mmCIF file of C-alpha atoms in Angstrom:
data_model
loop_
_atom_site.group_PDB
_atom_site.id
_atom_site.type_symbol
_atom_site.label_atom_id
_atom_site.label_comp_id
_atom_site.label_asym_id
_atom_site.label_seq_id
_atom_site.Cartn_x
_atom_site.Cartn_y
_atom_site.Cartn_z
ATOM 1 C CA UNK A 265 49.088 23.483 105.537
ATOM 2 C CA UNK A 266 51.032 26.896 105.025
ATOM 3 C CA UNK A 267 50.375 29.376 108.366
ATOM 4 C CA UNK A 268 52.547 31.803 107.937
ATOM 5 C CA UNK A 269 52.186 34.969 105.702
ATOM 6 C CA UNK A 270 55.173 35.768 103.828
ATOM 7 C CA UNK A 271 55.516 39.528 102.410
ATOM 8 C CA UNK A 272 55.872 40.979 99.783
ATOM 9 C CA UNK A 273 55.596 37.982 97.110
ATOM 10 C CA UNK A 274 57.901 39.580 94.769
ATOM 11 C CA UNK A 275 60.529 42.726 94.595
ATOM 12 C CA UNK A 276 62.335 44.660 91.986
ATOM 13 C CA UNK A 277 64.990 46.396 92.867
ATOM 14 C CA UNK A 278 68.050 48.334 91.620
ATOM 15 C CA UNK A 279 71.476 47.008 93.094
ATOM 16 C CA UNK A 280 72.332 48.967 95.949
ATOM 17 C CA UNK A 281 69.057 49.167 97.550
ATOM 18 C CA UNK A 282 68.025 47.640 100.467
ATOM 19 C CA UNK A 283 65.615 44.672 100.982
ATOM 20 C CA UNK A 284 63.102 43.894 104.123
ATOM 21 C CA UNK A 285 60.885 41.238 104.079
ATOM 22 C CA UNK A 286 58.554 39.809 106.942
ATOM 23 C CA UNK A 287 56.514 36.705 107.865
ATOM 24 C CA UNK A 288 53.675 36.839 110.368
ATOM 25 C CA UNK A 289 51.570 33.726 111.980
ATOM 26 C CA UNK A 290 48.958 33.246 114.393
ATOM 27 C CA UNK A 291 50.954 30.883 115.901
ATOM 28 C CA UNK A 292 53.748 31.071 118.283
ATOM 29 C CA UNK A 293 56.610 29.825 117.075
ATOM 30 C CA UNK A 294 60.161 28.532 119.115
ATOM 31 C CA UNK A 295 62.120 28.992 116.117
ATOM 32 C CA UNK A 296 62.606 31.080 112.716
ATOM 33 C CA UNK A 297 64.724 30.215 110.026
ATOM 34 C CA UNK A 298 65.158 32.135 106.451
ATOM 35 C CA UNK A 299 66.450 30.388 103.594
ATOM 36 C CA UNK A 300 67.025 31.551 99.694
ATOM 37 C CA UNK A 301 66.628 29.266 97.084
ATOM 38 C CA UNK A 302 67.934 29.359 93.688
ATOM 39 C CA UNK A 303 66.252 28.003 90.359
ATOM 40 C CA UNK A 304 66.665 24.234 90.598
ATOM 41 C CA UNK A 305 68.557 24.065 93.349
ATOM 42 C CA UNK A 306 67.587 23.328 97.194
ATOM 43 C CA UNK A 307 66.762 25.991 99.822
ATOM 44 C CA UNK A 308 70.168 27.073 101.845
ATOM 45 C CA UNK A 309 69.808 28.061 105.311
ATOM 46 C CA UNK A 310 70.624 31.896 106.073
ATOM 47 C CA UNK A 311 69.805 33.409 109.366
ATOM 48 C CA UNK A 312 68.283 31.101 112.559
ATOM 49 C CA UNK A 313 66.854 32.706 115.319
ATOM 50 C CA UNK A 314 66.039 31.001 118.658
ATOM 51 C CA UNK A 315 65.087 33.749 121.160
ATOM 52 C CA UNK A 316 61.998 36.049 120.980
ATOM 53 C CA UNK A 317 63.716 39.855 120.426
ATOM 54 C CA UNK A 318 66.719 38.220 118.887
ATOM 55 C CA UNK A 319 68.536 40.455 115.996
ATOM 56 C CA UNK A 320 71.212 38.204 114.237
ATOM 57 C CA UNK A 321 72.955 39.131 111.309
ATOM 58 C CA UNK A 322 75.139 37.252 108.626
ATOM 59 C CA UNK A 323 77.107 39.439 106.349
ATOM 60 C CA UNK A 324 74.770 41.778 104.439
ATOM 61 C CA UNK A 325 71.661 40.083 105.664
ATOM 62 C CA UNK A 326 69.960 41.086 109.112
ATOM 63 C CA UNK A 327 66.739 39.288 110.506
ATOM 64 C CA UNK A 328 65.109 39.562 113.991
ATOM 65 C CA UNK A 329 62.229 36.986 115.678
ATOM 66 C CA UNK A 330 59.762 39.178 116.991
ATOM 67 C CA UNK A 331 58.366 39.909 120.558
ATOM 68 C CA UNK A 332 55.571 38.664 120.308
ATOM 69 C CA UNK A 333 56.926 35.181 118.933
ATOM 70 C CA UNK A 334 54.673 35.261 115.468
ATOM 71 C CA UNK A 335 56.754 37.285 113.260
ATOM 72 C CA UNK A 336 60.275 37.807 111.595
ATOM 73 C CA UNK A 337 61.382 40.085 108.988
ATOM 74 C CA UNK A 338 64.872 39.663 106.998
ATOM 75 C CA UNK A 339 66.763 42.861 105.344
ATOM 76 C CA UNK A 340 69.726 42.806 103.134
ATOM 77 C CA UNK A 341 71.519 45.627 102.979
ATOM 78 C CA UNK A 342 73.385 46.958 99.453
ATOM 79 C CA UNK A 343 71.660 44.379 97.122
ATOM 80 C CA UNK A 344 73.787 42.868 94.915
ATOM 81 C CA UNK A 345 73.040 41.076 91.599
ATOM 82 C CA UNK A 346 73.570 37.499 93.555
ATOM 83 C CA UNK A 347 71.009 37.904 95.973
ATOM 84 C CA UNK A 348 68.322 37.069 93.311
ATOM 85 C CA UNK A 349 66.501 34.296 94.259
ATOM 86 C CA UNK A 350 63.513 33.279 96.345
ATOM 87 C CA UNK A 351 63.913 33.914 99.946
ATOM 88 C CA UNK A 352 61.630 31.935 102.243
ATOM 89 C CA UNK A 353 60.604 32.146 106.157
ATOM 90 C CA UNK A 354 60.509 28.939 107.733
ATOM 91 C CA UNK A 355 59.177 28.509 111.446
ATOM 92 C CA UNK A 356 58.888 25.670 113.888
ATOM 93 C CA UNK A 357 56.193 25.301 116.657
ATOM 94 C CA UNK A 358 56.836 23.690 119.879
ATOM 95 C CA UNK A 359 56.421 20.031 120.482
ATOM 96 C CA UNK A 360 56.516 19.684 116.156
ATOM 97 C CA UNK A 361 59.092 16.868 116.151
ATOM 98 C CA UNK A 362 61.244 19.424 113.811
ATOM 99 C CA UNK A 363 58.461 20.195 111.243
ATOM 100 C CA UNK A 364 58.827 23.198 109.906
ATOM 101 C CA UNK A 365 56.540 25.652 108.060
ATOM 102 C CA UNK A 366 57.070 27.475 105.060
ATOM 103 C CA UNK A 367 56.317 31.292 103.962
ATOM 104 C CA UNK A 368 55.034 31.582 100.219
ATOM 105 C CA UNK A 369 58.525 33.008 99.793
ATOM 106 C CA UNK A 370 59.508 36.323 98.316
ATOM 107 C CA UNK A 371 61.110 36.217 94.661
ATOM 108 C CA UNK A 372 63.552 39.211 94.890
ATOM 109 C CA UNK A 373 64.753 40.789 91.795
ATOM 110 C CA UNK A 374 67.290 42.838 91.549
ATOM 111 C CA UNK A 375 68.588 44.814 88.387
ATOM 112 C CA UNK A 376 71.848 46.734 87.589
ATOM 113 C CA UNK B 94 79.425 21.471 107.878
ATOM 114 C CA UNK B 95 76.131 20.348 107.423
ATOM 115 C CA UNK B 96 76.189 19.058 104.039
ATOM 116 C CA UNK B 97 73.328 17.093 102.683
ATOM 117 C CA UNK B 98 73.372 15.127 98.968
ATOM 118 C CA UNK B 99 70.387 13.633 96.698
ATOM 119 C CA UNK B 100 70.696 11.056 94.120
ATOM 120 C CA UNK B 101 70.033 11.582 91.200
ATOM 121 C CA UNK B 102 69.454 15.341 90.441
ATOM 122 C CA UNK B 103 66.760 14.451 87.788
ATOM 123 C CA UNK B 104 65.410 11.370 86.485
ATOM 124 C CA UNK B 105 63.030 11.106 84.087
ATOM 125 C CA UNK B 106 60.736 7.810 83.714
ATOM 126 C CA UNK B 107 57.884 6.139 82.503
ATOM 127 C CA UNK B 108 54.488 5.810 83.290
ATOM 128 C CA UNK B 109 53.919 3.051 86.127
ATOM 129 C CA UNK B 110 57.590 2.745 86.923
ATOM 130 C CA UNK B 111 59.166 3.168 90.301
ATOM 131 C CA UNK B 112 61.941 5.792 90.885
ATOM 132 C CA UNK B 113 64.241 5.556 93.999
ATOM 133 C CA UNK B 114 65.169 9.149 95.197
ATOM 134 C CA UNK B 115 68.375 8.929 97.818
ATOM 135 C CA UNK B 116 69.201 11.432 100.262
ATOM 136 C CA UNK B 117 72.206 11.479 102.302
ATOM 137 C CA UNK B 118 73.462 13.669 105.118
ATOM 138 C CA UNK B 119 77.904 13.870 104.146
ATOM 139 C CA UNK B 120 79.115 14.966 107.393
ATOM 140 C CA UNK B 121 77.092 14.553 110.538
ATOM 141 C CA UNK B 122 74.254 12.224 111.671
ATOM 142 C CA UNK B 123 70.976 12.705 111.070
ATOM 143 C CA UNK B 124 68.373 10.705 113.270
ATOM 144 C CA UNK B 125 65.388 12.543 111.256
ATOM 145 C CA UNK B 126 65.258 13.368 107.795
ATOM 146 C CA UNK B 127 62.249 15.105 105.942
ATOM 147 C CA UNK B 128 61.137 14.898 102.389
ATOM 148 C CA UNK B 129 59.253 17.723 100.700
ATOM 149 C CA UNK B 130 57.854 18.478 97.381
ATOM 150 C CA UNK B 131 57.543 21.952 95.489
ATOM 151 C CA UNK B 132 55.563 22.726 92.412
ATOM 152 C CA UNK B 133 56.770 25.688 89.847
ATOM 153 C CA UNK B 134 56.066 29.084 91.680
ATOM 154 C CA UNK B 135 54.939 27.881 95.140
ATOM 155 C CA UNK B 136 56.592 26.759 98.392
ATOM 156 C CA UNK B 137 58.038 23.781 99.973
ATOM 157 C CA UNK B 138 54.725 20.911 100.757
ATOM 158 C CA UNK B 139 56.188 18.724 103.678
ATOM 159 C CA UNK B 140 55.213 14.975 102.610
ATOM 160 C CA UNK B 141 56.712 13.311 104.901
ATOM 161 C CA UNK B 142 59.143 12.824 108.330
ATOM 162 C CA UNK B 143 61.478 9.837 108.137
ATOM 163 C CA UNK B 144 62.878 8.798 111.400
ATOM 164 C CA UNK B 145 66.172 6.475 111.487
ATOM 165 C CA UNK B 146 65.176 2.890 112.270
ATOM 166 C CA UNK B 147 60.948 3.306 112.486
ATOM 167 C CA UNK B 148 58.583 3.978 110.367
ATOM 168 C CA UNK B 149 57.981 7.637 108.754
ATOM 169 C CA UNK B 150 55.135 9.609 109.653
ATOM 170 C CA UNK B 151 53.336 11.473 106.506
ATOM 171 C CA UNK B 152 51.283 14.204 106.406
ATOM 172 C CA UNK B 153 47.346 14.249 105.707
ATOM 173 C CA UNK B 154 46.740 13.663 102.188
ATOM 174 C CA UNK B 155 50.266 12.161 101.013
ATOM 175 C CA UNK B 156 49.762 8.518 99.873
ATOM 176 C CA UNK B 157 52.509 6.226 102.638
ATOM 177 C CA UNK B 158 51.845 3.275 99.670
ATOM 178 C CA UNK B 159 52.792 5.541 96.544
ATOM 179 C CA UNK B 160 55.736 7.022 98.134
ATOM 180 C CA UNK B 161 57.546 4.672 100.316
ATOM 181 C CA UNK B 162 60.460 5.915 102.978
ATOM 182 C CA UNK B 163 63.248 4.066 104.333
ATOM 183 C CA UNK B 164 65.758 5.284 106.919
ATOM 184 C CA UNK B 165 67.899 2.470 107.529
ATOM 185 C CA UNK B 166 70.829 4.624 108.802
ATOM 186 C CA UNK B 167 71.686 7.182 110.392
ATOM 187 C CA UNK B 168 72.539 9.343 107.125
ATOM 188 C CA UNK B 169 70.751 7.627 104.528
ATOM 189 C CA UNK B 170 66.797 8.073 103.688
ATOM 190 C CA UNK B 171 65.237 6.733 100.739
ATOM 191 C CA UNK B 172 61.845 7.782 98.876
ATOM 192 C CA UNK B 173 60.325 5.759 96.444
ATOM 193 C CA UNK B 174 57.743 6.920 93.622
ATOM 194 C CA UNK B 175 56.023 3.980 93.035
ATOM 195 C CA UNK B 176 53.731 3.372 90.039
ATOM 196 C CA UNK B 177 54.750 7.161 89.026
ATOM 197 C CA UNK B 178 52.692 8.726 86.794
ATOM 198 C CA UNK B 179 52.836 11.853 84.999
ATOM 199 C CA UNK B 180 50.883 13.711 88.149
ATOM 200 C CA UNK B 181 53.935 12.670 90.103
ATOM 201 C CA UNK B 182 56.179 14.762 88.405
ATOM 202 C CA UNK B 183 57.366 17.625 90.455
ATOM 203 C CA UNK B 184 61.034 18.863 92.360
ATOM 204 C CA UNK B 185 61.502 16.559 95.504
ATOM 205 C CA UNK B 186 63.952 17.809 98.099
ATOM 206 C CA UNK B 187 64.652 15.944 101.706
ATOM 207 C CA UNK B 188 66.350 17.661 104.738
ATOM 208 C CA UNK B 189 67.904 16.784 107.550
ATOM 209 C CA UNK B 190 68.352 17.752 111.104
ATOM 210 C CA UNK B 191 71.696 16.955 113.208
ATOM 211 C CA UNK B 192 70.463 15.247 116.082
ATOM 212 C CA UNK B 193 71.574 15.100 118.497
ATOM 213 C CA UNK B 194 73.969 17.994 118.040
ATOM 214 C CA UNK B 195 74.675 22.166 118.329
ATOM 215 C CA UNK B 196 71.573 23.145 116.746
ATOM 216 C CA UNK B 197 68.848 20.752 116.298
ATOM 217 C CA UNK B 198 66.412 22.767 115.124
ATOM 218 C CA UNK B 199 68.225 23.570 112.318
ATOM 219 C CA UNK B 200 67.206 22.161 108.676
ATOM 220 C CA UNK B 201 70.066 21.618 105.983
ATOM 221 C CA UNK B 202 68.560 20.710 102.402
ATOM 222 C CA UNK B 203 69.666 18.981 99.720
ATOM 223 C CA UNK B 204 69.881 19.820 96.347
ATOM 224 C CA UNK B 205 66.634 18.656 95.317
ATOM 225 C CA UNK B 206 65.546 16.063 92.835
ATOM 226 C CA UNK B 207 63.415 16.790 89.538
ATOM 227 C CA UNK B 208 61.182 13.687 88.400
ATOM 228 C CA UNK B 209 59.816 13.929 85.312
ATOM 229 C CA UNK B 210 57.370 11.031 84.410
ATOM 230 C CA UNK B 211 55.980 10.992 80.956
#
């Protein structure tokens, strides 16, 4: 079942403003991945980190695996109506085969 | 890169019929493919992990009988609804993993499939 906590579950926000979500676990986890999914559509891959401390970033969208190896947060910088959606955390535990587990995911809303 | 297709995008059937759901990875080789399902509102439920040439491996609770895998290649994975009924009904989306290759740990998604069954 789902292990990681995903925060906050929703945000509205005006364009311009900046976004940070976060995911925590118990766990320890070898690799994070965020994805944002549209209505109907399939999750696209966005950031993947692979080293505890890492700080990657991919256009307007920053996210960092933590120290400690149970947490990530995500931030987008200068929102923009297109980055509605549903952004989720995704991590993967050692010796998994490739499973993956999901965050609740974070609806982000963002008006003009 | 890293493109992966399902077939059809949305089917809609009847009670106690079987519905083949394809997934396909376009441009590299996937070795494992996973198939998920999502209910309105909530997050991705991992059903199952489909692994080119054996068997798949499903999670606790997920009926290997009422949805039947096959990975017969190396970029094609197939899950069947069989006997769907309306319970069934939900948005199915696979994944896939190039392996080997840059990034294996990596998950690419296709578009998802929504099943209606009335």
């Amino acid at each position: 079942g789902q292990q990681l906590n995903q925060s906050p579950q929703s945000m509205f926000i005006q364009e311009g403003e900046d976004v940070s979500m976060n995911c925590t676990s118990s766990s320890i986890f070898n690799t994070w991945l965020w994805y944002k999914q549209d209505p109907g559509e399939g999750p696209v891959l966005l950031i993947a980190l692979y080293k505890a401390g890492e700080l990657t970033s991919n256009g307007r969208l920053t996210a960092q695996f933590g120290i400690t190896r149970k947490d990530s947060f995500l931030n987008i910088s200068a929102s923009i109506p297109s980055d509605v959606g549903i952004y989720f955390c995704a991590g993967q535990l050692s010796r998994s085969w490739g499973k993956l587990q999901f965050g609740a995911g974070t609806q982000v809303v963002v008006t003009p | 890169g890293a493109v992966v297709s399902q077939h059809p995008s949305r089917v809609i059937c009847k009670s106690g019929t079987s519905v083949k759901i394809e997934c396909r990875s376009l441009d590299f080789q996937a070795t494992t493919m996973f198939w998920y399902r999502q209910f309105p509102k909530q997050s991705l439920m991992l059903m199952a992990t489909s692994n080119e040439g054996s068997k798949a491996t499903y999670e606790q609770g997920v009926e290997k009988d009422k949805f039947l895998i096959n990975h017969a290649s190396l970029t094609l994975s197939t899950l069947t609804v069989t006997s769907a009924h309306p319970e069934d009904s939900s948005f199915y989306i696979c994944s896939a993993r190039e392996l080997p290759g840059p990034q294996p740990n990596e998950q690419f998604f296709g578009p998802g499939t929504r099943l209606t069954v009335l």
